[in-house]
PDB file of C-alpha atoms in Angstrom:
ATOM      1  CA  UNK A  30     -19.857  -0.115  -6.797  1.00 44.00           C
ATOM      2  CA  UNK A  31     -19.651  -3.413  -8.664  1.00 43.00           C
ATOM      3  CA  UNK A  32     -15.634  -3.987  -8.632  1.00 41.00           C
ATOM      4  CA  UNK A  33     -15.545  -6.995 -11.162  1.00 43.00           C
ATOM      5  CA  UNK A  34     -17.606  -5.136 -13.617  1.00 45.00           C
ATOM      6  CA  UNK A  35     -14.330  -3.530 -14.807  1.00 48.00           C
ATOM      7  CA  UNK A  36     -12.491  -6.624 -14.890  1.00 66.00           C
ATOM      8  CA  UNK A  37     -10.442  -8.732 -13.003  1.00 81.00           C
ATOM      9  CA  UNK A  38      -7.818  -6.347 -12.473  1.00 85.00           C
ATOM     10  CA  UNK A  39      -9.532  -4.509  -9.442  1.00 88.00           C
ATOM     11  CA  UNK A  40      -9.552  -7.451  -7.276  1.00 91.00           C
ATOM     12  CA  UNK A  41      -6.567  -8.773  -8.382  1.00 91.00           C
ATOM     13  CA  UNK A  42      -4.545  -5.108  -7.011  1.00 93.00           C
ATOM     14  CA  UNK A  43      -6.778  -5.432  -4.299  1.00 94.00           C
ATOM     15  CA  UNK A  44      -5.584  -9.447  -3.223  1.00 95.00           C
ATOM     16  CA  UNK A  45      -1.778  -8.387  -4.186  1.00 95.00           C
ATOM     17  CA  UNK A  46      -2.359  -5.652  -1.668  1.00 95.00           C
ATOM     18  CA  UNK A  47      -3.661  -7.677   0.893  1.00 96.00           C
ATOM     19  CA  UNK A  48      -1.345  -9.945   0.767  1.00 95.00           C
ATOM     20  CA  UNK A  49       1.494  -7.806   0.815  1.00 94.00           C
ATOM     21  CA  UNK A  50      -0.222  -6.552   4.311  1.00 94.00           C
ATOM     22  CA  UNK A  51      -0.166 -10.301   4.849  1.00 94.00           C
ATOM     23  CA  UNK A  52       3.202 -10.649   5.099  1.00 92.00           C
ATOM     24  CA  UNK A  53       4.219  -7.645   6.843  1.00 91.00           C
ATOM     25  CA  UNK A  54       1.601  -8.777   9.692  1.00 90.00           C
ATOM     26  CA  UNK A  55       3.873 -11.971   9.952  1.00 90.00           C
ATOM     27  CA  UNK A  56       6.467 -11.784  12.813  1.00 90.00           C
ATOM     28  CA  UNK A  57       8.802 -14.572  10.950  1.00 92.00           C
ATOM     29  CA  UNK A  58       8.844 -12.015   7.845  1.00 90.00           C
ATOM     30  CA  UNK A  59       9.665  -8.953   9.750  1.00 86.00           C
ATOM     31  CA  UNK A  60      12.388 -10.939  11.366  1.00 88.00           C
ATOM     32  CA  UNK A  61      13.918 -12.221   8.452  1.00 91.00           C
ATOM     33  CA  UNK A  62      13.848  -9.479   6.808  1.00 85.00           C
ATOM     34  CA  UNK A  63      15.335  -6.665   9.087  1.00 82.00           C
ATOM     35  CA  UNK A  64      19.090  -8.049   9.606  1.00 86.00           C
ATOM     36  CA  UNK A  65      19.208  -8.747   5.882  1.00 87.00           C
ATOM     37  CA  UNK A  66      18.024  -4.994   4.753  1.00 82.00           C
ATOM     38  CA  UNK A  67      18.954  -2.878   8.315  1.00 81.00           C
ATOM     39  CA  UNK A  68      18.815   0.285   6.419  1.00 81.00           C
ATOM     40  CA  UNK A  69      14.936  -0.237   5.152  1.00 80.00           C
ATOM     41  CA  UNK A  70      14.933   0.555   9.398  1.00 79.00           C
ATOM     42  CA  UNK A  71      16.264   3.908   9.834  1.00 81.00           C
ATOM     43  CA  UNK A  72      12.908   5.892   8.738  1.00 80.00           C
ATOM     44  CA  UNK A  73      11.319   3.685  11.637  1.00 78.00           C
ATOM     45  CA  UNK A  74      14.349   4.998  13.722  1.00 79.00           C
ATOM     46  CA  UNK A  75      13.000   8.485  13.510  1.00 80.00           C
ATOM     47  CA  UNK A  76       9.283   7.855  13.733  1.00 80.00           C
ATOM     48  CA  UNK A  77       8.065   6.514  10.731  1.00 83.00           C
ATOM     49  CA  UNK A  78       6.451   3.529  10.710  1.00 87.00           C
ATOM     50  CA  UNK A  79       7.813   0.395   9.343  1.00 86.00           C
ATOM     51  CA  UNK A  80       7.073  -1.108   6.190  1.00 84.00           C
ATOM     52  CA  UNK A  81       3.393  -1.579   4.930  1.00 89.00           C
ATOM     53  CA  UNK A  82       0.113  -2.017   7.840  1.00 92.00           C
ATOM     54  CA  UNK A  83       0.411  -5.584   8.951  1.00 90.00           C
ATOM     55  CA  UNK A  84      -2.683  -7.568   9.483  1.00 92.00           C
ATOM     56  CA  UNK A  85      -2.623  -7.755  13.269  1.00 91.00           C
ATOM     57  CA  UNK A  86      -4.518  -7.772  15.498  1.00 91.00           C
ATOM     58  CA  UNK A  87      -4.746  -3.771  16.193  1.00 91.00           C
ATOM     59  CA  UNK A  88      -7.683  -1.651  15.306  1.00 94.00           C
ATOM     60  CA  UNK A  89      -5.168   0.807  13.637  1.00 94.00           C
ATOM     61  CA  UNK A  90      -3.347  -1.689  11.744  1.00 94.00           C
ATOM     62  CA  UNK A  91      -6.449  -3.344  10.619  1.00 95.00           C
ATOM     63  CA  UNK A  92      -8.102  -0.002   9.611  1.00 96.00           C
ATOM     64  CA  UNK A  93      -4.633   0.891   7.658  1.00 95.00           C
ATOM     65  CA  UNK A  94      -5.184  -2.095   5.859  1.00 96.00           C
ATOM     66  CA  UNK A  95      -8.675  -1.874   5.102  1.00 96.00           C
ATOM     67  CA  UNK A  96      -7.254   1.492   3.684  1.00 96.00           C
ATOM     68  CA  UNK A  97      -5.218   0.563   1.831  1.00 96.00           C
ATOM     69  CA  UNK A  98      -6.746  -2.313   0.067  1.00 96.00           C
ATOM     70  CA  UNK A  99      -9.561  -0.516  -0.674  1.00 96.00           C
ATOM     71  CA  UNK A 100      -7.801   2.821  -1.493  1.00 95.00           C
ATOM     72  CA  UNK A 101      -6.062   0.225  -4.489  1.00 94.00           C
ATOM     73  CA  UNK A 102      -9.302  -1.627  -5.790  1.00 94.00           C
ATOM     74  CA  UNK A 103     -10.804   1.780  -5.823  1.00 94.00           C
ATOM     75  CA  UNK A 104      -7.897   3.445  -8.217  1.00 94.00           C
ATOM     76  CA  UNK A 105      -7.574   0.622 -10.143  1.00 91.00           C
ATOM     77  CA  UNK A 106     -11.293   0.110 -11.009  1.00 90.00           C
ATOM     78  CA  UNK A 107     -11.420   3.805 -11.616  1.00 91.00           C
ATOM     79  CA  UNK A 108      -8.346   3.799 -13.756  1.00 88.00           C
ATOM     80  CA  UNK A 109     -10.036   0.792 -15.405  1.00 86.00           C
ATOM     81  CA  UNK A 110     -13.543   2.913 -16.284  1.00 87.00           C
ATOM     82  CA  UNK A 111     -11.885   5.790 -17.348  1.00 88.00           C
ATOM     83  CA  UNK A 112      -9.022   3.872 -20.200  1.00 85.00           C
ATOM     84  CA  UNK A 113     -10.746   0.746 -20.718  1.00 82.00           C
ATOM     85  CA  UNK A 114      -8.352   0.496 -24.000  1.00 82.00           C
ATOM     86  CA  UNK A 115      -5.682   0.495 -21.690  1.00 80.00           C
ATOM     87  CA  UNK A 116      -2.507  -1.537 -22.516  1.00 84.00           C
ATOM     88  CA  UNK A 117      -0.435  -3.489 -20.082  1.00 86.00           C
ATOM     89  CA  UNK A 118       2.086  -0.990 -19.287  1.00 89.00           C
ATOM     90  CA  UNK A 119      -0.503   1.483 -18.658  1.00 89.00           C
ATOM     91  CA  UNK A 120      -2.442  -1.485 -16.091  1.00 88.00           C
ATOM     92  CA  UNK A 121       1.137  -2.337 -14.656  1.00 90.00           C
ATOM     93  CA  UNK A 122       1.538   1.430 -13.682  1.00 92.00           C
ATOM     94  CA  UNK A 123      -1.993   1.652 -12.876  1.00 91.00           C
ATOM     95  CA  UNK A 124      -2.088  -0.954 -10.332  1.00 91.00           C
ATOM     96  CA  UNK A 125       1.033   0.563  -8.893  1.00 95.00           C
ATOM     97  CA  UNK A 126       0.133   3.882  -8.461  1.00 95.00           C
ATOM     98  CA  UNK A 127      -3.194   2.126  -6.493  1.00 95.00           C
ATOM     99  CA  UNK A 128      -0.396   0.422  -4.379  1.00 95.00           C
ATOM    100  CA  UNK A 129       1.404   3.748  -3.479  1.00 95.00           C
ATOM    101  CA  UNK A 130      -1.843   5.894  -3.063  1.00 95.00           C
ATOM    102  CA  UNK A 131      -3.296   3.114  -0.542  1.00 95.00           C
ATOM    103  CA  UNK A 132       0.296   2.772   1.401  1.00 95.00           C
ATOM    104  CA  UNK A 133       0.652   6.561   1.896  1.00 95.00           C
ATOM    105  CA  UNK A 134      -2.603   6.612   3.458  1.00 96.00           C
ATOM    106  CA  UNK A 135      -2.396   3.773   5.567  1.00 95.00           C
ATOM    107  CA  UNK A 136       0.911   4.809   7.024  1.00 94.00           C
ATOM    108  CA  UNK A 137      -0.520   8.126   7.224  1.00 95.00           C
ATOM    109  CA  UNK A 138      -3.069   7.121   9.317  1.00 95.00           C
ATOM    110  CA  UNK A 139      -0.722   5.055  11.325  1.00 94.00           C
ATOM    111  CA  UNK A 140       1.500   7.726  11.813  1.00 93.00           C
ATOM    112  CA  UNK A 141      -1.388   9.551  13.433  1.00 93.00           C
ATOM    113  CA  UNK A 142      -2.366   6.743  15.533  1.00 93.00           C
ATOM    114  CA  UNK A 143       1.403   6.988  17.393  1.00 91.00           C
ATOM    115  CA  UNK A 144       1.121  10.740  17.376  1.00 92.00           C
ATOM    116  CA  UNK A 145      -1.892  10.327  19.347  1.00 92.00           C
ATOM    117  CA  UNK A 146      -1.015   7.774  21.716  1.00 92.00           C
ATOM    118  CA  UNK A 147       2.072  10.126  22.314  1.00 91.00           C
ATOM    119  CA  UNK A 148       0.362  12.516  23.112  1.00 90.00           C
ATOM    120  CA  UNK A 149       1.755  15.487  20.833  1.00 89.00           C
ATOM    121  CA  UNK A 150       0.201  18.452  19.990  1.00 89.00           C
ATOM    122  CA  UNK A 151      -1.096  19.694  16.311  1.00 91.00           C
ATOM    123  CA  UNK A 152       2.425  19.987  15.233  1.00 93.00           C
ATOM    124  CA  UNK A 153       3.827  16.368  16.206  1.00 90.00           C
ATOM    125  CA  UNK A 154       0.491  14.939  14.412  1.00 92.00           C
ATOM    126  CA  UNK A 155       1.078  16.872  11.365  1.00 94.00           C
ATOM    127  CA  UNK A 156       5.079  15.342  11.580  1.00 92.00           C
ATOM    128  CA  UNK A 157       3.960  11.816  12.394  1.00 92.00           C
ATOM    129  CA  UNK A 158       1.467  11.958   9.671  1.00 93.00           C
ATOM    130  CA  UNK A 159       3.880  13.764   7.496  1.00 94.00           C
ATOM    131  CA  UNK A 160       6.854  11.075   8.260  1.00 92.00           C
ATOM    132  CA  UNK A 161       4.242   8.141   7.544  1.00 93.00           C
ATOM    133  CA  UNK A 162       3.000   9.669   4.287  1.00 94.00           C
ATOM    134  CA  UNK A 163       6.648   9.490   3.222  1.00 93.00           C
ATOM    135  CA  UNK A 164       7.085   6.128   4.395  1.00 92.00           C
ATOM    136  CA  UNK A 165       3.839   4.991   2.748  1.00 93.00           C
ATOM    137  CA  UNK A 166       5.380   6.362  -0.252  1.00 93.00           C
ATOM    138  CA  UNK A 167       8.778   4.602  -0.177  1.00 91.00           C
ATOM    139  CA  UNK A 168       7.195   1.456   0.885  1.00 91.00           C
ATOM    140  CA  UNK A 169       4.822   1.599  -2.033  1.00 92.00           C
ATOM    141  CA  UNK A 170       7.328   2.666  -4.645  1.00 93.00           C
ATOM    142  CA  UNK A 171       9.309  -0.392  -3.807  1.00 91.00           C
ATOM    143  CA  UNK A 172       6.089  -3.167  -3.609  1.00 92.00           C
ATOM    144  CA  UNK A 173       3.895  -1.549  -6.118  1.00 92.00           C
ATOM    145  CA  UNK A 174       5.301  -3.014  -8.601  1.00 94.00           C
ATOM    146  CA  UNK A 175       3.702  -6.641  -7.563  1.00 94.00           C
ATOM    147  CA  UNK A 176       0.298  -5.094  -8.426  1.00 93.00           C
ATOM    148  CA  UNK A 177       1.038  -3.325 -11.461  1.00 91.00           C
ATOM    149  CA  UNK A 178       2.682  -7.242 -12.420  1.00 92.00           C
ATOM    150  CA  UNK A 179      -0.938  -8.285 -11.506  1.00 90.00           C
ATOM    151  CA  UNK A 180      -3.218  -5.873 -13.446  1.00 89.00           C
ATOM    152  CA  UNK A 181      -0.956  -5.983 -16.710  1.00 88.00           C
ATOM    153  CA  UNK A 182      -1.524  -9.810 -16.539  1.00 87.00           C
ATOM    154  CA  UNK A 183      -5.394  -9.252 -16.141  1.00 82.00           C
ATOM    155  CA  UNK A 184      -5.706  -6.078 -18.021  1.00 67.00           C
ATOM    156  CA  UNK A 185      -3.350  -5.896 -20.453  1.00 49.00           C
ATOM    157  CA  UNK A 186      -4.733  -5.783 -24.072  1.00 48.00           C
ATOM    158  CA  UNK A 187      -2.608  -4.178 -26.780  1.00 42.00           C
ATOM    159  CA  UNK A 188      -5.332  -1.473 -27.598  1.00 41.00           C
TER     160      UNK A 188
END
């Protein structure tokens, strides 16, 4: 699927996304930004996992990644072919939904990936997955917004 024949928007989501994987992958972020926001650390407290996949060096984190950045090029270019008269609100909300979407999964998928290496049975992989869905969620509800900034900028018409 050709991503830039529905416009820039795509791989513009796609690059915010990445990016914001970026800079959760950096120790000097993570570090700076726990003691300033220590309660964005509680969900990690029961399980969850912290913030959006980091690009590390990890098989897991890179496949949540990969995930997600795709997950978000994919909804946005599909959002893109089905309204191509969209306006920029509907691209800003667009490319945040894509944001959401792709960090539920990833941290689903991470969730999994400590369920496994716990050990636990069906029921603590359906939790861990469960817990990282939510945290996917929260995460992407709160940095989504970046992307949608990024697709109403390259998307927005006022059709």
């Amino acid at each position: 699927m050709n991503l830039l024949r529905n416009g820039p928007a795509a791989p513009a989501v796609a690059a915010v996304a990445f990016l914001l994987c970026l800079a959760f992958g950096s120790a000097a972020f993570t570090t700076w930004l726990a003691p300033r926001a220590s309660w964005l650390l509680v969900p990690s407290a029961l399980g969850a996992p912290f913030g959006l996949p980091g690009v590390r060096l990890d098989p897991v984190d890179l496949a949540a990644v990969a995930l997600l950045v795709v997950l978000a090029a994919l909804w946005t270019a599909r959002a893109a072919r089905l309204r191509p008269e969209a306006g920029p609100v509907r691209s800003a909300l667009s490319g945040w939904a894509a944001v959401l979407v792709g960090a539920a999964a990833g941290n689903a998928l991470r969730g999994l990936a400590d369920a496994a290496a716990m050990g636990l049975g069906p029921v603590g992989w359906l939790g861990f997955a469960a817990g990282g869905l939510l945290s996917g969620l929260a995460w992407g509800a709160a940095l989504g917004w970046t992307a949608g900034v990024a697709a109403a900028a390259l998307r927005g018409r006022t059709g």
